[in-house]
């Protein structure tokens, strides 16, 4: 093969590589465009209604006639906690002038307004923390959202909102989590309180980490209690909440 022929082949390969890169970049941008729009579509009904004080008014409630014996009122905290935990990493991104950035800034603003609204005295969307066991779960997701995006979701809140949230989280201490992945809900809520300089329930803070390590089954799988549950809780609860809780403990030199 002559030098000229080799250069010709090399140039062809470079062109093909550039085209492949450009196609991959376009595909990646299309993927991101799809995902952030889907995220906004899913989260916006909760966030926008909370911002306008109409979550309780407009959110449809569907409960099981045979299984779900909880008070329907806990469903609003369930929606808020899980929605905020899901959008927190996205809201933590810096502002920019893209369409995505515009929607993100809008949702971040409404998310703060919504929290200020629902934790205000006599709010029509006031969340329930003091009854039932389910608030242990969904307070944890709200706490996780503050750990994931402190500058976006915690720091801009009104002082009275912050105090109301702290009081609500501490009100959960009169109920103990079940001996399952629920222990991490107590741990991460206390970890958040620790992260903002509040007093903590040390037993509640540590129990989730201790027990989940005891229940480790190998190959990245933790038991949901002493037994393995082959479901999505390892990915949705156990791993992310372990990581976020341990990060706080490590920062405060408690490991």
PDB file of C-alpha atoms in Angstrom:
ATOM      1  CA  UNK A   1       0.000   0.000   0.000  1.00  0.00           C
ATOM      2  CA  UNK A   2       1.442   3.377  -1.047  1.00  0.00           C
ATOM      3  CA  UNK A   3       1.678   6.339   1.302  1.00  0.00           C
ATOM      4  CA  UNK A   4      -0.935   8.144  -0.805  1.00  0.00           C
ATOM      5  CA  UNK A   5      -3.293   5.192  -0.538  1.00  0.00           C
ATOM      6  CA  UNK A   6      -2.750   4.941   3.216  1.00  0.00           C
ATOM      7  CA  UNK A   7      -3.489   8.661   3.670  1.00  0.00           C
ATOM      8  CA  UNK A   8      -6.634   8.266   1.582  1.00  0.00           C
ATOM      9  CA  UNK A   9      -7.879   5.418   3.789  1.00  0.00           C
ATOM     10  CA  UNK A  10      -6.971   7.345   6.932  1.00  0.00           C
ATOM     11  CA  UNK A  11      -8.832  10.452   5.731  1.00  0.00           C
ATOM     12  CA  UNK A  12     -11.908   8.343   4.960  1.00  0.00           C
ATOM     13  CA  UNK A  13     -11.823   6.826   8.430  1.00  0.00           C
ATOM     14  CA  UNK A  14     -11.471  10.278  10.016  1.00  0.00           C
ATOM     15  CA  UNK A  15     -14.500  11.521   8.082  1.00  0.00           C
ATOM     16  CA  UNK A  16     -16.513   8.461   9.113  1.00  0.00           C
ATOM     17  CA  UNK A  17     -15.432   8.896  12.741  1.00  0.00           C
ATOM     18  CA  UNK A  18     -16.504  12.553  12.690  1.00  0.00           C
ATOM     19  CA  UNK A  19     -19.878  11.599  11.219  1.00  0.00           C
ATOM     20  CA  UNK A  20     -20.332   8.885  13.840  1.00  0.00           C
ATOM     21  CA  UNK A  21     -19.436  11.346  16.603  1.00  0.00           C
ATOM     22  CA  UNK A  22     -21.845  13.947  15.243  1.00  0.00           C
ATOM     23  CA  UNK A  23     -24.617  11.372  14.983  1.00  0.00           C
ATOM     24  CA  UNK A  24     -23.937  10.195  18.535  1.00  0.00           C
ATOM     25  CA  UNK A  25     -23.988  13.777  19.793  1.00  0.00           C
ATOM     26  CA  UNK A  26     -27.283  14.445  18.027  1.00  0.00           C
ATOM     27  CA  UNK A  27     -28.719  11.233  19.439  1.00  0.00           C
ATOM     28  CA  UNK A  28     -27.542  12.138  22.954  1.00  0.00           C
ATOM     29  CA  UNK A  29     -29.125  15.574  22.681  1.00  0.00           C
ATOM     30  CA  UNK A  30     -32.359  14.017  21.479  1.00  0.00           C
ATOM     31  CA  UNK A  31     -32.273  11.603  24.427  1.00  0.00           C
ATOM     32  CA  UNK A  32     -31.735  14.439  26.894  1.00  0.00           C
ATOM     33  CA  UNK A  33     -34.479  16.473  25.249  1.00  0.00           C
ATOM     34  CA  UNK A  34     -36.859  13.547  25.675  1.00  0.00           C
ATOM     35  CA  UNK A  35     -35.908  12.851  29.293  1.00  0.00           C
ATOM     36  CA  UNK A  36     -36.042  16.386  30.688  1.00  0.00           C
ATOM     37  CA  UNK A  37     -39.401  16.999  29.012  1.00  0.00           C
ATOM     38  CA  UNK A  38     -40.726  13.748  30.444  1.00  0.00           C
ATOM     39  CA  UNK A  39     -39.383  14.679  33.894  1.00  0.00           C
ATOM     40  CA  UNK A  40     -41.114  18.046  33.669  1.00  0.00           C
ATOM     41  CA  UNK A  41     -44.361  16.459  32.495  1.00  0.00           C
ATOM     42  CA  UNK A  42     -44.399  14.012  35.411  1.00  0.00           C
ATOM     43  CA  UNK A  43     -43.381  16.468  38.138  1.00  0.00           C
ATOM     44  CA  UNK A  44     -45.175  19.619  37.043  1.00  0.00           C
ATOM     45  CA  UNK A  45     -48.705  18.700  38.238  1.00  0.00           C
ATOM     46  CA  UNK A  46     -47.424  18.333  41.809  1.00  0.00           C
ATOM     47  CA  UNK A  47     -45.026  21.286  41.774  1.00  0.00           C
ATOM     48  CA  UNK A  48     -47.294  23.782  40.007  1.00  0.00           C
ATOM     49  CA  UNK A  49     -50.334  22.939  42.147  1.00  0.00           C
ATOM     50  CA  UNK A  50     -48.282  23.158  45.327  1.00  0.00           C
ATOM     51  CA  UNK A  51     -47.053  26.589  44.216  1.00  0.00           C
ATOM     52  CA  UNK A  52     -50.618  27.830  43.706  1.00  0.00           C
ATOM     53  CA  UNK A  53     -52.017  26.226  46.856  1.00  0.00           C
ATOM     54  CA  UNK A  54     -54.229  23.808  44.935  1.00  0.00           C
ATOM     55  CA  UNK A  55     -52.574  20.421  45.437  1.00  0.00           C
ATOM     56  CA  UNK A  56     -55.238  19.048  47.784  1.00  0.00           C
ATOM     57  CA  UNK A  57     -57.971  20.546  45.635  1.00  0.00           C
ATOM     58  CA  UNK A  58     -56.757  19.158  42.312  1.00  0.00           C
ATOM     59  CA  UNK A  59     -54.824  15.970  43.089  1.00  0.00           C
ATOM     60  CA  UNK A  60     -56.944  12.868  42.457  1.00  0.00           C
ATOM     61  CA  UNK A  61     -56.771  10.223  45.188  1.00  0.00           C
ATOM     62  CA  UNK A  62     -57.087   6.548  44.336  1.00  0.00           C
ATOM     63  CA  UNK A  63     -56.832   4.048  47.197  1.00  0.00           C
ATOM     64  CA  UNK A  64     -57.138   0.291  47.257  1.00  0.00           C
ATOM     65  CA  UNK A  65     -60.435  -0.916  48.756  1.00  0.00           C
ATOM     66  CA  UNK A  66     -58.722  -4.025  50.144  1.00  0.00           C
ATOM     67  CA  UNK A  67     -55.104  -3.181  50.959  1.00  0.00           C
ATOM     68  CA  UNK A  68     -54.599   0.496  51.752  1.00  0.00           C
ATOM     69  CA  UNK A  69     -55.870   1.277  55.243  1.00  0.00           C
ATOM     70  CA  UNK A  70     -53.855   4.490  55.622  1.00  0.00           C
ATOM     71  CA  UNK A  71     -55.464   7.887  55.908  1.00  0.00           C
ATOM     72  CA  UNK A  72     -55.832   9.379  52.417  1.00  0.00           C
ATOM     73  CA  UNK A  73     -54.300  12.602  53.776  1.00  0.00           C
ATOM     74  CA  UNK A  74     -50.825  11.048  53.817  1.00  0.00           C
ATOM     75  CA  UNK A  75     -50.956  10.798  50.019  1.00  0.00           C
ATOM     76  CA  UNK A  76     -50.125  14.478  49.579  1.00  0.00           C
ATOM     77  CA  UNK A  77     -46.849  14.180  51.474  1.00  0.00           C
ATOM     78  CA  UNK A  78     -46.174  11.026  49.477  1.00  0.00           C
ATOM     79  CA  UNK A  79     -46.559  12.966  46.226  1.00  0.00           C
ATOM     80  CA  UNK A  80     -44.488  15.915  47.424  1.00  0.00           C
ATOM     81  CA  UNK A  81     -41.642  13.922  48.968  1.00  0.00           C
ATOM     82  CA  UNK A  82     -41.117  11.585  46.045  1.00  0.00           C
ATOM     83  CA  UNK A  83     -41.495  14.281  43.420  1.00  0.00           C
ATOM     84  CA  UNK A  84     -38.971  16.561  45.107  1.00  0.00           C
ATOM     85  CA  UNK A  85     -36.475  13.716  45.594  1.00  0.00           C
ATOM     86  CA  UNK A  86     -36.771  12.869  41.915  1.00  0.00           C
ATOM     87  CA  UNK A  87     -36.281  16.377  40.560  1.00  0.00           C
ATOM     88  CA  UNK A  88     -33.644  17.504  43.073  1.00  0.00           C
ATOM     89  CA  UNK A  89     -30.543  16.465  41.067  1.00  0.00           C
ATOM     90  CA  UNK A  90     -31.943  18.225  38.007  1.00  0.00           C
ATOM     91  CA  UNK A  91     -32.793  21.396  39.937  1.00  0.00           C
ATOM     92  CA  UNK A  92     -29.274  21.401  41.392  1.00  0.00           C
ATOM     93  CA  UNK A  93     -27.800  22.067  37.940  1.00  0.00           C
ATOM     94  CA  UNK A  94     -26.669  25.638  37.195  1.00  0.00           C
ATOM     95  CA  UNK A  95     -28.955  28.003  35.327  1.00  0.00           C
ATOM     96  CA  UNK A  96     -28.486  28.369  31.570  1.00  0.00           C
ATOM     97  CA  UNK A  97     -30.297  29.948  28.619  1.00  0.00           C
ATOM     98  CA  UNK A  98     -31.471  26.742  26.945  1.00  0.00           C
ATOM     99  CA  UNK A  99     -35.092  25.631  26.786  1.00  0.00           C
ATOM    100  CA  UNK A 100     -34.205  23.025  29.396  1.00  0.00           C
ATOM    101  CA  UNK A 101     -32.642  25.693  31.599  1.00  0.00           C
ATOM    102  CA  UNK A 102     -35.735  27.877  31.314  1.00  0.00           C
ATOM    103  CA  UNK A 103     -38.045  25.051  32.397  1.00  0.00           C
ATOM    104  CA  UNK A 104     -35.649  24.044  35.167  1.00  0.00           C
ATOM    105  CA  UNK A 105     -35.521  27.591  36.551  1.00  0.00           C
ATOM    106  CA  UNK A 106     -39.316  27.828  36.412  1.00  0.00           C
ATOM    107  CA  UNK A 107     -39.734  24.545  38.286  1.00  0.00           C
ATOM    108  CA  UNK A 108     -37.072  25.494  40.846  1.00  0.00           C
ATOM    109  CA  UNK A 109     -38.873  28.763  41.581  1.00  0.00           C
ATOM    110  CA  UNK A 110     -42.247  27.029  41.898  1.00  0.00           C
ATOM    111  CA  UNK A 111     -40.741  24.279  44.063  1.00  0.00           C
ATOM    112  CA  UNK A 112     -39.595  26.858  46.623  1.00  0.00           C
ATOM    113  CA  UNK A 113     -42.918  28.708  46.533  1.00  0.00           C
ATOM    114  CA  UNK A 114     -44.721  25.403  47.003  1.00  0.00           C
ATOM    115  CA  UNK A 115     -42.742  24.442  50.096  1.00  0.00           C
ATOM    116  CA  UNK A 116     -43.193  27.890  51.607  1.00  0.00           C
ATOM    117  CA  UNK A 117     -46.926  27.548  50.958  1.00  0.00           C
ATOM    118  CA  UNK A 118     -47.537  24.041  52.255  1.00  0.00           C
ATOM    119  CA  UNK A 119     -45.565  24.551  55.476  1.00  0.00           C
ATOM    120  CA  UNK A 120     -47.319  27.823  56.276  1.00  0.00           C
ATOM    121  CA  UNK A 121     -49.835  27.903  59.123  1.00  0.00           C
ATOM    122  CA  UNK A 122     -53.399  27.216  57.979  1.00  0.00           C
ATOM    123  CA  UNK A 123     -52.253  26.274  54.472  1.00  0.00           C
ATOM    124  CA  UNK A 124     -54.866  24.505  52.369  1.00  0.00           C
ATOM    125  CA  UNK A 125     -52.069  22.138  51.296  1.00  0.00           C
ATOM    126  CA  UNK A 126     -50.604  21.512  54.748  1.00  0.00           C
ATOM    127  CA  UNK A 127     -48.840  18.153  54.864  1.00  0.00           C
ATOM    128  CA  UNK A 128     -49.475  15.515  57.529  1.00  0.00           C
ATOM    129  CA  UNK A 129     -46.478  14.331  59.573  1.00  0.00           C
ATOM    130  CA  UNK A 130     -47.951  13.616  63.004  1.00  0.00           C
ATOM    131  CA  UNK A 131     -50.283  10.716  62.172  1.00  0.00           C
ATOM    132  CA  UNK A 132     -49.749   7.222  60.756  1.00  0.00           C
ATOM    133  CA  UNK A 133     -46.448   5.574  59.878  1.00  0.00           C
ATOM    134  CA  UNK A 134     -46.356   6.458  56.183  1.00  0.00           C
ATOM    135  CA  UNK A 135     -44.963   9.979  56.824  1.00  0.00           C
ATOM    136  CA  UNK A 136     -41.741   8.315  58.050  1.00  0.00           C
ATOM    137  CA  UNK A 137     -41.252   7.173  54.462  1.00  0.00           C
ATOM    138  CA  UNK A 138     -42.122  10.330  52.598  1.00  0.00           C
ATOM    139  CA  UNK A 139     -40.423  12.739  54.983  1.00  0.00           C
ATOM    140  CA  UNK A 140     -37.279  10.776  54.129  1.00  0.00           C
ATOM    141  CA  UNK A 141     -37.684  11.528  50.437  1.00  0.00           C
ATOM    142  CA  UNK A 142     -38.157  15.206  51.198  1.00  0.00           C
ATOM    143  CA  UNK A 143     -35.055  15.140  53.410  1.00  0.00           C
ATOM    144  CA  UNK A 144     -33.163  13.416  50.615  1.00  0.00           C
ATOM    145  CA  UNK A 145     -34.167  16.169  48.200  1.00  0.00           C
ATOM    146  CA  UNK A 146     -32.569  18.745  50.522  1.00  0.00           C
ATOM    147  CA  UNK A 147     -29.387  16.662  50.716  1.00  0.00           C
ATOM    148  CA  UNK A 148     -29.294  16.311  46.940  1.00  0.00           C
ATOM    149  CA  UNK A 149     -29.933  19.976  46.172  1.00  0.00           C
ATOM    150  CA  UNK A 150     -29.288  22.124  49.254  1.00  0.00           C
ATOM    151  CA  UNK A 151     -28.602  25.316  47.292  1.00  0.00           C
ATOM    152  CA  UNK A 152     -31.644  24.889  45.072  1.00  0.00           C
ATOM    153  CA  UNK A 153     -34.229  23.569  47.526  1.00  0.00           C
ATOM    154  CA  UNK A 154     -33.164  24.263  51.123  1.00  0.00           C
ATOM    155  CA  UNK A 155     -31.195  27.485  51.314  1.00  0.00           C
ATOM    156  CA  UNK A 156     -33.771  29.691  49.498  1.00  0.00           C
ATOM    157  CA  UNK A 157     -36.635  28.728  51.856  1.00  0.00           C
ATOM    158  CA  UNK A 158     -38.076  31.229  54.314  1.00  0.00           C
ATOM    159  CA  UNK A 159     -36.702  30.849  57.873  1.00  0.00           C
ATOM    160  CA  UNK A 160     -40.160  29.961  59.183  1.00  0.00           C
ATOM    161  CA  UNK A 161     -40.510  27.281  56.502  1.00  0.00           C
ATOM    162  CA  UNK A 162     -37.176  25.751  57.480  1.00  0.00           C
ATOM    163  CA  UNK A 163     -38.217  25.676  61.128  1.00  0.00           C
ATOM    164  CA  UNK A 164     -41.564  24.107  60.259  1.00  0.00           C
ATOM    165  CA  UNK A 165     -39.800  21.388  58.273  1.00  0.00           C
ATOM    166  CA  UNK A 166     -37.362  20.707  61.114  1.00  0.00           C
ATOM    167  CA  UNK A 167     -40.251  20.471  63.578  1.00  0.00           C
ATOM    168  CA  UNK A 168     -42.142  18.147  61.250  1.00  0.00           C
ATOM    169  CA  UNK A 169     -39.154  15.840  60.842  1.00  0.00           C
ATOM    170  CA  UNK A 170     -38.567  15.713  64.585  1.00  0.00           C
ATOM    171  CA  UNK A 171     -42.247  14.930  65.196  1.00  0.00           C
ATOM    172  CA  UNK A 172     -41.662  11.544  63.543  1.00  0.00           C
ATOM    173  CA  UNK A 173     -39.480  10.369  66.423  1.00  0.00           C
ATOM    174  CA  UNK A 174     -42.491   9.099  68.387  1.00  0.00           C
ATOM    175  CA  UNK A 175     -42.896   6.343  65.759  1.00  0.00           C
ATOM    176  CA  UNK A 176     -40.230   3.756  65.014  1.00  0.00           C
ATOM    177  CA  UNK A 177     -39.585   2.537  61.472  1.00  0.00           C
ATOM    178  CA  UNK A 178     -40.297  -1.124  60.773  1.00  0.00           C
ATOM    179  CA  UNK A 179     -37.337  -3.531  60.707  1.00  0.00           C
ATOM    180  CA  UNK A 180     -36.860  -3.358  56.963  1.00  0.00           C
ATOM    181  CA  UNK A 181     -35.663  -0.794  54.428  1.00  0.00           C
ATOM    182  CA  UNK A 182     -37.790   1.603  56.486  1.00  0.00           C
ATOM    183  CA  UNK A 183     -34.894   1.962  58.913  1.00  0.00           C
ATOM    184  CA  UNK A 184     -33.095   3.990  56.252  1.00  0.00           C
ATOM    185  CA  UNK A 185     -35.984   6.441  56.157  1.00  0.00           C
ATOM    186  CA  UNK A 186     -35.320   7.282  59.775  1.00  0.00           C
ATOM    187  CA  UNK A 187     -31.572   7.407  59.171  1.00  0.00           C
ATOM    188  CA  UNK A 188     -31.610   9.773  56.211  1.00  0.00           C
ATOM    189  CA  UNK A 189     -34.063  12.148  57.886  1.00  0.00           C
ATOM    190  CA  UNK A 190     -31.774  12.368  60.910  1.00  0.00           C
ATOM    191  CA  UNK A 191     -28.775  12.722  58.578  1.00  0.00           C
ATOM    192  CA  UNK A 192     -30.366  15.767  57.016  1.00  0.00           C
ATOM    193  CA  UNK A 193     -31.015  17.270  60.446  1.00  0.00           C
ATOM    194  CA  UNK A 194     -27.369  16.619  61.300  1.00  0.00           C
ATOM    195  CA  UNK A 195     -26.282  18.323  58.069  1.00  0.00           C
ATOM    196  CA  UNK A 196     -27.996  21.582  59.065  1.00  0.00           C
ATOM    197  CA  UNK A 197     -26.712  21.558  62.636  1.00  0.00           C
ATOM    198  CA  UNK A 198     -29.819  20.283  64.422  1.00  0.00           C
ATOM    199  CA  UNK A 199     -29.795  17.828  67.321  1.00  0.00           C
ATOM    200  CA  UNK A 200     -30.218  14.241  66.186  1.00  0.00           C
ATOM    201  CA  UNK A 201     -31.555  10.950  67.450  1.00  0.00           C
ATOM    202  CA  UNK A 202     -28.277   9.012  67.238  1.00  0.00           C
ATOM    203  CA  UNK A 203     -29.891   5.596  67.466  1.00  0.00           C
ATOM    204  CA  UNK A 204     -32.282   6.410  64.639  1.00  0.00           C
ATOM    205  CA  UNK A 205     -29.434   7.929  62.617  1.00  0.00           C
ATOM    206  CA  UNK A 206     -27.228   4.847  62.847  1.00  0.00           C
ATOM    207  CA  UNK A 207     -29.693   1.973  62.959  1.00  0.00           C
ATOM    208  CA  UNK A 208     -30.452   1.930  59.244  1.00  0.00           C
ATOM    209  CA  UNK A 209     -26.786   1.738  58.272  1.00  0.00           C
ATOM    210  CA  UNK A 210     -25.974  -0.898  60.895  1.00  0.00           C
ATOM    211  CA  UNK A 211     -28.891  -3.195  60.101  1.00  0.00           C
ATOM    212  CA  UNK A 212     -28.610  -2.921  56.326  1.00  0.00           C
ATOM    213  CA  UNK A 213     -24.948  -3.901  56.553  1.00  0.00           C
ATOM    214  CA  UNK A 214     -26.005  -6.910  58.619  1.00  0.00           C
ATOM    215  CA  UNK A 215     -28.539  -7.788  55.920  1.00  0.00           C
ATOM    216  CA  UNK A 216     -26.080  -7.556  53.029  1.00  0.00           C
ATOM    217  CA  UNK A 217     -26.465 -10.633  50.808  1.00  0.00           C
ATOM    218  CA  UNK A 218     -23.566 -10.107  48.417  1.00  0.00           C
ATOM    219  CA  UNK A 219     -23.167  -8.963  44.819  1.00  0.00           C
ATOM    220  CA  UNK A 220     -24.609  -5.542  45.639  1.00  0.00           C
ATOM    221  CA  UNK A 221     -27.854  -6.876  47.103  1.00  0.00           C
ATOM    222  CA  UNK A 222     -29.213  -5.975  50.523  1.00  0.00           C
ATOM    223  CA  UNK A 223     -31.996  -7.786  52.310  1.00  0.00           C
ATOM    224  CA  UNK A 224     -35.193  -5.874  52.935  1.00  0.00           C
ATOM    225  CA  UNK A 225     -35.016  -7.019  56.520  1.00  0.00           C
ATOM    226  CA  UNK A 226     -33.296 -10.354  57.174  1.00  0.00           C
ATOM    227  CA  UNK A 227     -34.621 -11.806  53.902  1.00  0.00           C
ATOM    228  CA  UNK A 228     -33.904 -10.789  50.331  1.00  0.00           C
ATOM    229  CA  UNK A 229     -36.781  -9.187  48.453  1.00  0.00           C
ATOM    230  CA  UNK A 230     -36.106  -9.423  44.724  1.00  0.00           C
ATOM    231  CA  UNK A 231     -37.644  -6.066  43.796  1.00  0.00           C
ATOM    232  CA  UNK A 232     -36.722  -2.468  42.998  1.00  0.00           C
ATOM    233  CA  UNK A 233     -36.155  -1.316  46.587  1.00  0.00           C
ATOM    234  CA  UNK A 234     -32.398  -1.882  46.367  1.00  0.00           C
ATOM    235  CA  UNK A 235     -32.197   0.671  43.559  1.00  0.00           C
ATOM    236  CA  UNK A 236     -34.961   3.041  44.677  1.00  0.00           C
ATOM    237  CA  UNK A 237     -34.363   3.148  48.434  1.00  0.00           C
ATOM    238  CA  UNK A 238     -31.474   1.176  49.808  1.00  0.00           C
ATOM    239  CA  UNK A 239     -28.480   2.158  47.667  1.00  0.00           C
ATOM    240  CA  UNK A 240     -29.284   5.871  47.173  1.00  0.00           C
ATOM    241  CA  UNK A 241     -30.295   6.442  50.785  1.00  0.00           C
ATOM    242  CA  UNK A 242     -27.289   4.529  52.099  1.00  0.00           C
ATOM    243  CA  UNK A 243     -24.976   6.643  49.924  1.00  0.00           C
ATOM    244  CA  UNK A 244     -26.547   9.966  50.926  1.00  0.00           C
ATOM    245  CA  UNK A 245     -26.652   9.069  54.620  1.00  0.00           C
ATOM    246  CA  UNK A 246     -23.077   7.793  54.654  1.00  0.00           C
ATOM    247  CA  UNK A 247     -21.894  10.975  52.917  1.00  0.00           C
ATOM    248  CA  UNK A 248     -23.255  13.044  55.809  1.00  0.00           C
ATOM    249  CA  UNK A 249     -21.755  10.722  58.417  1.00  0.00           C
ATOM    250  CA  UNK A 250     -18.391  10.844  56.651  1.00  0.00           C
ATOM    251  CA  UNK A 251     -18.473  14.642  56.449  1.00  0.00           C
ATOM    252  CA  UNK A 252     -19.139  14.831  60.194  1.00  0.00           C
ATOM    253  CA  UNK A 253     -16.438  12.203  60.910  1.00  0.00           C
ATOM    254  CA  UNK A 254     -18.930   9.737  62.363  1.00  0.00           C
ATOM    255  CA  UNK A 255     -17.645   6.744  60.403  1.00  0.00           C
TER     256      UNK A 255
END
